[in-house]
Amino acid sequence: MDAATPLGTRPAQRALLITSFAVPLTGWTMHALALHRKLAAARRDPLTGLLGRDGYTAKARQILDRYTDTATVLMCDLDHFKAINDTLGHAAGDAVISATADRLSAWAGSRAAVGRLGGDEFALTLRIAPERRQARLAQLIDKLTQPVVLEDRRVVQVAASIGAASANSLGTSSLSLLQRAADTALYKGKHTGRAVLASRADLTAASVNGRRAGRPGTHTVERTA
């Protein structure tokens, strides 16, 4: 009987050991999940919920690497946005930014990379069949030019400029090159109410830190001796 007693206690001992390890493992799991959520939140723009620059870049590159034949990069900004802030206030400007973000997300779909790069500047990377690009871009322009109704019922007239660069047409899947081309195309159609598709010539447009020269934030600071 004495020899049988230790054998009888082994299942209980094993259960105790498993429970002892499970407690810290559960704690670490909860900590890891909380950390993951914080990191995910940090990759989101706090005003719009869109991807921030780093999160957008990572997802956009994945799309370009996987779907080179149909991937299209878009750059988008709002026309006369400063005037909205100056005349109606920054709360109105934030509302317009949020509405634009919602419209971009709805148009692009859940599998696209949609990011806010700063201010009223947005970037998108998604799959669009070549034969549908013009129609889809026209649809987007129509969506972005719908008036925005504020909480106090004031109506804000808005407009947007869009440049698009397709990987297969330009012969590259480099995100930085496609964004430069799309940015250049955007400014070719600025204030015209139409989206512009980039050409190969737009790949070599003058740039500073990968952005079209002359864009806000691209100026360089001269070094003094």
mmCIF file of C-alpha atoms in Angstrom:
data_model
loop_
_atom_site.group_PDB
_atom_site.id
_atom_site.type_symbol
_atom_site.label_atom_id
_atom_site.label_comp_id
_atom_site.label_asym_id
_atom_site.label_seq_id
_atom_site.Cartn_x
_atom_site.Cartn_y
_atom_site.Cartn_z
ATOM 1 C CA MET A 1 0.000 0.000 0.000
ATOM 2 C CA ASP A 2 2.842 2.336 0.852
ATOM 3 C CA ALA A 3 4.338 1.806 -2.580
ATOM 4 C CA ALA A 4 1.022 2.644 -4.206
ATOM 5 C CA THR A 5 0.568 5.934 -2.344
ATOM 6 C CA PRO A 6 3.137 8.059 -4.290
ATOM 7 C CA LEU A 7 1.712 6.783 -7.555
ATOM 8 C CA GLY A 8 -1.737 7.871 -6.491
ATOM 9 C CA THR A 9 -0.543 11.397 -5.728
ATOM 10 C CA ARG A 10 1.208 11.966 -9.052
ATOM 11 C CA PRO A 11 -1.865 13.234 -10.963
ATOM 12 C CA ALA A 12 -2.506 15.763 -8.226
ATOM 13 C CA GLN A 13 1.119 16.830 -8.230
ATOM 14 C CA ARG A 14 1.043 17.239 -12.000
ATOM 15 C CA ALA A 15 -2.129 19.320 -11.740
ATOM 16 C CA LEU A 16 -0.472 21.524 -9.128
ATOM 17 C CA LEU A 17 2.577 22.006 -11.324
ATOM 18 C CA ILE A 18 0.425 22.849 -14.364
ATOM 19 C CA THR A 19 -1.589 25.336 -12.309
ATOM 20 C CA SER A 20 1.592 26.905 -10.962
ATOM 21 C CA PHE A 21 2.919 27.453 -14.478
ATOM 22 C CA ALA A 22 -0.445 28.490 -15.899
ATOM 23 C CA VAL A 23 -0.794 31.499 -13.609
ATOM 24 C CA PRO A 24 2.363 33.316 -14.779
ATOM 25 C CA LEU A 25 1.750 32.200 -18.367
ATOM 26 C CA THR A 26 -1.717 33.720 -18.267
ATOM 27 C CA GLY A 27 -0.249 36.904 -16.848
ATOM 28 C CA TRP A 28 2.339 37.106 -19.612
ATOM 29 C CA THR A 29 -0.316 36.374 -22.237
ATOM 30 C CA MET A 30 -2.492 39.226 -20.977
ATOM 31 C CA HIS A 31 0.527 41.515 -20.905
ATOM 32 C CA ALA A 32 1.454 40.544 -24.473
ATOM 33 C CA LEU A 33 -2.097 41.165 -25.684
ATOM 34 C CA ALA A 34 -2.202 44.555 -23.985
ATOM 35 C CA LEU A 35 1.153 45.469 -25.502
ATOM 36 C CA HIS A 36 -0.048 44.346 -28.947
ATOM 37 C CA ARG A 37 -3.136 46.550 -28.626
ATOM 38 C CA LYS A 38 -1.014 49.533 -27.602
ATOM 39 C CA LEU A 39 1.335 49.017 -30.531
ATOM 40 C CA ALA A 40 -1.611 48.648 -32.916
ATOM 41 C CA ALA A 41 -3.172 51.831 -31.544
ATOM 42 C CA ALA A 42 0.124 53.672 -31.953
ATOM 43 C CA ARG A 43 0.069 52.811 -35.661
ATOM 44 C CA ARG A 44 -3.329 54.512 -36.036
ATOM 45 C CA ASP A 45 -4.074 58.172 -36.551
ATOM 46 C CA PRO A 46 -5.927 59.334 -33.407
ATOM 47 C CA LEU A 47 -8.340 61.662 -35.245
ATOM 48 C CA THR A 48 -9.457 59.410 -38.092
ATOM 49 C CA GLY A 49 -8.539 55.888 -37.012
ATOM 50 C CA LEU A 50 -6.700 55.429 -40.304
ATOM 51 C CA LEU A 51 -3.256 53.893 -40.433
ATOM 52 C CA GLY A 52 -0.445 56.244 -39.550
ATOM 53 C CA ARG A 53 2.609 56.611 -41.763
ATOM 54 C CA ASP A 54 4.437 53.501 -40.486
ATOM 55 C CA GLY A 55 1.380 51.260 -40.461
ATOM 56 C CA TYR A 56 0.327 52.432 -43.891
ATOM 57 C CA THR A 57 3.786 51.903 -45.351
ATOM 58 C CA ALA A 58 4.007 48.331 -44.063
ATOM 59 C CA LYS A 59 0.578 47.316 -45.413
ATOM 60 C CA ALA A 60 1.032 49.152 -48.716
ATOM 61 C CA ARG A 61 4.306 47.339 -49.397
ATOM 62 C CA GLN A 62 2.624 44.003 -48.727
ATOM 63 C CA ILE A 63 -0.071 44.797 -51.294
ATOM 64 C CA LEU A 64 2.484 45.935 -53.867
ATOM 65 C CA ASP A 65 4.656 42.866 -53.381
ATOM 66 C CA ARG A 66 1.709 40.492 -53.761
ATOM 67 C CA TYR A 67 -0.438 42.186 -56.398
ATOM 68 C CA THR A 68 1.912 44.045 -58.740
ATOM 69 C CA ASP A 69 -0.380 43.644 -61.766
ATOM 70 C CA THR A 70 -3.350 45.379 -60.143
ATOM 71 C CA ALA A 71 -1.879 47.481 -57.314
ATOM 72 C CA THR A 72 -2.467 51.231 -57.506
ATOM 73 C CA VAL A 73 -1.088 53.935 -55.217
ATOM 74 C CA LEU A 74 -3.104 57.101 -54.656
ATOM 75 C CA MET A 75 -2.162 60.400 -53.081
ATOM 76 C CA CYS A 76 -5.021 62.645 -52.016
ATOM 77 C CA ASP A 77 -5.342 66.035 -50.394
ATOM 78 C CA LEU A 78 -8.153 68.503 -49.860
ATOM 79 C CA ASP A 79 -8.430 71.716 -51.853
ATOM 80 C CA HIS A 80 -8.487 74.983 -49.887
ATOM 81 C CA PHE A 81 -8.389 73.163 -46.564
ATOM 82 C CA LYS A 82 -6.597 76.017 -44.809
ATOM 83 C CA ALA A 83 -9.518 78.284 -45.648
ATOM 84 C CA ILE A 84 -11.871 75.900 -43.840
ATOM 85 C CA ASN A 85 -9.766 76.081 -40.691
ATOM 86 C CA ASP A 86 -9.388 79.847 -40.941
ATOM 87 C CA THR A 87 -13.044 80.691 -41.572
ATOM 88 C CA LEU A 88 -14.947 77.937 -39.754
ATOM 89 C CA GLY A 89 -12.476 76.900 -37.071
ATOM 90 C CA HIS A 90 -10.299 73.875 -36.408
ATOM 91 C CA ALA A 91 -13.215 71.799 -35.101
ATOM 92 C CA ALA A 92 -14.823 72.128 -38.518
ATOM 93 C CA GLY A 93 -11.508 71.254 -40.133
ATOM 94 C CA ASP A 94 -11.254 68.114 -37.979
ATOM 95 C CA ALA A 95 -14.798 67.143 -38.974
ATOM 96 C CA VAL A 96 -13.915 67.491 -42.651
ATOM 97 C CA ILE A 97 -10.759 65.408 -42.173
ATOM 98 C CA SER A 98 -12.753 62.686 -40.394
ATOM 99 C CA ALA A 99 -15.462 62.681 -43.071
ATOM 100 C CA THR A 100 -12.824 62.417 -45.795
ATOM 101 C CA ALA A 101 -11.177 59.501 -43.997
ATOM 102 C CA ASP A 102 -14.508 57.683 -43.741
ATOM 103 C CA ARG A 103 -15.204 58.230 -47.438
ATOM 104 C CA LEU A 104 -11.765 57.011 -48.467
ATOM 105 C CA SER A 105 -12.117 53.884 -46.329
ATOM 106 C CA ALA A 106 -15.602 53.111 -47.644
ATOM 107 C CA TRP A 107 -14.447 53.519 -51.240
ATOM 108 C CA ALA A 108 -11.220 51.522 -50.862
ATOM 109 C CA GLY A 109 -12.583 48.596 -48.858
ATOM 110 C CA SER A 110 -11.215 46.649 -45.916
ATOM 111 C CA ARG A 111 -8.327 45.016 -47.805
ATOM 112 C CA ALA A 112 -6.750 48.306 -48.861
ATOM 113 C CA ALA A 113 -4.069 50.295 -47.082
ATOM 114 C CA VAL A 114 -5.526 53.697 -46.239
ATOM 115 C CA GLY A 115 -3.384 56.125 -44.283
ATOM 116 C CA ARG A 116 -3.278 59.707 -43.133
ATOM 117 C CA LEU A 117 0.213 61.058 -43.675
ATOM 118 C CA GLY A 118 -0.495 64.345 -41.904
ATOM 119 C CA GLY A 119 -2.740 67.392 -42.154
ATOM 120 C CA ASP A 120 -5.128 66.913 -45.066
ATOM 121 C CA GLU A 121 -2.797 64.510 -46.875
ATOM 122 C CA PHE A 122 -3.860 60.893 -47.376
ATOM 123 C CA ALA A 123 -2.369 57.893 -49.158
ATOM 124 C CA LEU A 124 -3.987 54.683 -50.375
ATOM 125 C CA THR A 125 -2.744 51.457 -51.883
ATOM 126 C CA LEU A 126 -5.243 48.961 -53.233
ATOM 127 C CA ARG A 127 -6.026 46.599 -56.062
ATOM 128 C CA ILE A 128 -7.895 48.018 -59.057
ATOM 129 C CA ALA A 129 -8.242 46.157 -62.337
ATOM 130 C CA PRO A 130 -6.619 48.236 -65.132
ATOM 131 C CA GLU A 131 -9.831 48.480 -67.115
ATOM 132 C CA ARG A 132 -11.687 49.885 -64.091
ATOM 133 C CA ARG A 133 -9.178 52.504 -62.908
ATOM 134 C CA GLN A 134 -10.692 55.534 -64.619
ATOM 135 C CA ALA A 135 -14.233 54.672 -63.513
ATOM 136 C CA ARG A 136 -13.155 53.962 -59.933
ATOM 137 C CA LEU A 137 -11.192 57.203 -59.676
ATOM 138 C CA ALA A 138 -14.134 59.192 -61.020
ATOM 139 C CA GLN A 139 -16.317 57.510 -58.416
ATOM 140 C CA LEU A 140 -13.889 58.546 -55.694
ATOM 141 C CA ILE A 141 -13.793 62.173 -56.826
ATOM 142 C CA ASP A 142 -17.589 62.237 -56.748
ATOM 143 C CA LYS A 143 -17.631 60.804 -53.224
ATOM 144 C CA LEU A 144 -15.030 63.250 -51.886
ATOM 145 C CA THR A 145 -16.789 66.331 -53.262
ATOM 146 C CA GLN A 146 -20.048 65.715 -51.418
ATOM 147 C CA PRO A 147 -20.680 68.504 -48.843
ATOM 148 C CA VAL A 148 -19.840 67.766 -45.211
ATOM 149 C CA VAL A 149 -22.583 68.548 -42.685
ATOM 150 C CA LEU A 150 -21.244 69.616 -39.291
ATOM 151 C CA GLU A 151 -22.868 68.827 -35.936
ATOM 152 C CA ASP A 152 -24.319 72.334 -35.789
ATOM 153 C CA ARG A 153 -25.920 71.750 -39.226
ATOM 154 C CA ARG A 154 -23.533 74.053 -41.078
ATOM 155 C CA VAL A 155 -22.679 72.721 -44.519
ATOM 156 C CA VAL A 156 -19.074 72.757 -45.735
ATOM 157 C CA GLN A 157 -18.353 72.541 -49.441
ATOM 158 C CA VAL A 158 -15.298 70.378 -50.045
ATOM 159 C CA ALA A 159 -13.138 69.306 -52.954
ATOM 160 C CA ALA A 160 -10.139 67.043 -53.318
ATOM 161 C CA SER A 161 -7.219 66.440 -55.644
ATOM 162 C CA ILE A 162 -6.037 62.923 -56.455
ATOM 163 C CA GLY A 163 -3.021 61.480 -58.205
ATOM 164 C CA ALA A 164 -2.757 57.778 -58.956
ATOM 165 C CA ALA A 165 0.167 55.577 -59.995
ATOM 166 C CA SER A 166 -0.270 51.959 -61.058
ATOM 167 C CA ALA A 167 2.560 49.510 -60.562
ATOM 168 C CA ASN A 168 2.082 47.660 -63.849
ATOM 169 C CA SER A 169 1.815 50.816 -65.978
ATOM 170 C CA LEU A 170 4.933 52.399 -64.511
ATOM 171 C CA GLY A 171 6.948 49.186 -64.298
ATOM 172 C CA THR A 172 7.837 49.375 -60.617
ATOM 173 C CA SER A 173 6.536 48.093 -57.307
ATOM 174 C CA SER A 174 8.576 50.578 -55.249
ATOM 175 C CA LEU A 175 6.205 52.383 -52.879
ATOM 176 C CA SER A 176 8.386 55.486 -52.662
ATOM 177 C CA LEU A 177 8.608 55.817 -56.458
ATOM 178 C CA LEU A 178 4.889 55.249 -56.951
ATOM 179 C CA GLN A 179 4.018 57.780 -54.251
ATOM 180 C CA ARG A 180 6.320 60.322 -55.858
ATOM 181 C CA ALA A 181 4.666 59.758 -59.232
ATOM 182 C CA ALA A 182 1.162 59.896 -57.741
ATOM 183 C CA ASP A 183 2.038 63.078 -55.850
ATOM 184 C CA THR A 184 3.306 64.708 -59.045
ATOM 185 C CA ALA A 185 0.145 63.644 -60.905
ATOM 186 C CA LEU A 186 -1.969 65.084 -58.092
ATOM 187 C CA TYR A 187 -0.449 68.520 -58.594
ATOM 188 C CA LYS A 188 -0.937 68.350 -62.323
ATOM 189 C CA GLY A 189 -4.670 68.105 -61.674
ATOM 190 C CA LYS A 190 -4.833 70.377 -58.635
ATOM 191 C CA HIS A 191 -8.163 72.242 -58.397
ATOM 192 C CA THR A 192 -9.421 70.693 -61.645
ATOM 193 C CA GLY A 193 -11.897 68.321 -60.023
ATOM 194 C CA ARG A 194 -10.418 65.242 -61.662
ATOM 195 C CA ALA A 195 -8.053 62.453 -60.732
ATOM 196 C CA VAL A 196 -4.852 62.191 -62.763
ATOM 197 C CA LEU A 197 -3.024 58.970 -63.605
ATOM 198 C CA ALA A 198 0.756 59.259 -63.415
ATOM 199 C CA SER A 199 3.008 58.636 -66.387
ATOM 200 C CA ARG A 200 6.528 57.186 -66.406
ATOM 201 C CA ALA A 201 7.934 60.719 -66.584
ATOM 202 C CA ASP A 202 6.455 61.393 -63.145
ATOM 203 C CA LEU A 203 8.744 58.758 -61.640
ATOM 204 C CA THR A 204 11.728 61.058 -62.111
ATOM 205 C CA ALA A 205 10.111 64.274 -60.850
ATOM 206 C CA ALA A 206 12.330 66.315 -58.549
ATOM 207 C CA SER A 207 11.810 65.264 -54.954
ATOM 208 C CA VAL A 208 13.004 65.893 -51.413
ATOM 209 C CA ASN A 209 12.969 62.886 -49.072
ATOM 210 C CA GLY A 210 10.803 61.007 -51.563
ATOM 211 C CA ARG A 211 8.158 63.732 -51.947
ATOM 212 C CA ARG A 212 7.512 66.205 -54.710
ATOM 213 C CA ALA A 213 9.803 69.219 -54.352
ATOM 214 C CA GLY A 214 7.806 72.221 -53.175
ATOM 215 C CA ARG A 215 5.355 70.278 -51.009
ATOM 216 C CA PRO A 216 5.020 71.679 -47.472
ATOM 217 C CA GLY A 217 7.610 70.096 -45.206
ATOM 218 C CA THR A 218 10.068 69.252 -47.966
ATOM 219 C CA HIS A 219 12.257 72.314 -47.591
ATOM 220 C CA THR A 220 15.761 71.718 -46.269
ATOM 221 C CA VAL A 221 17.499 73.684 -43.570
ATOM 222 C CA GLU A 222 20.753 75.222 -44.657
ATOM 223 C CA ARG A 223 23.724 74.323 -42.506
ATOM 224 C CA THR A 224 25.799 77.138 -41.141
ATOM 225 C CA ALA A 225 29.492 76.847 -40.540
#
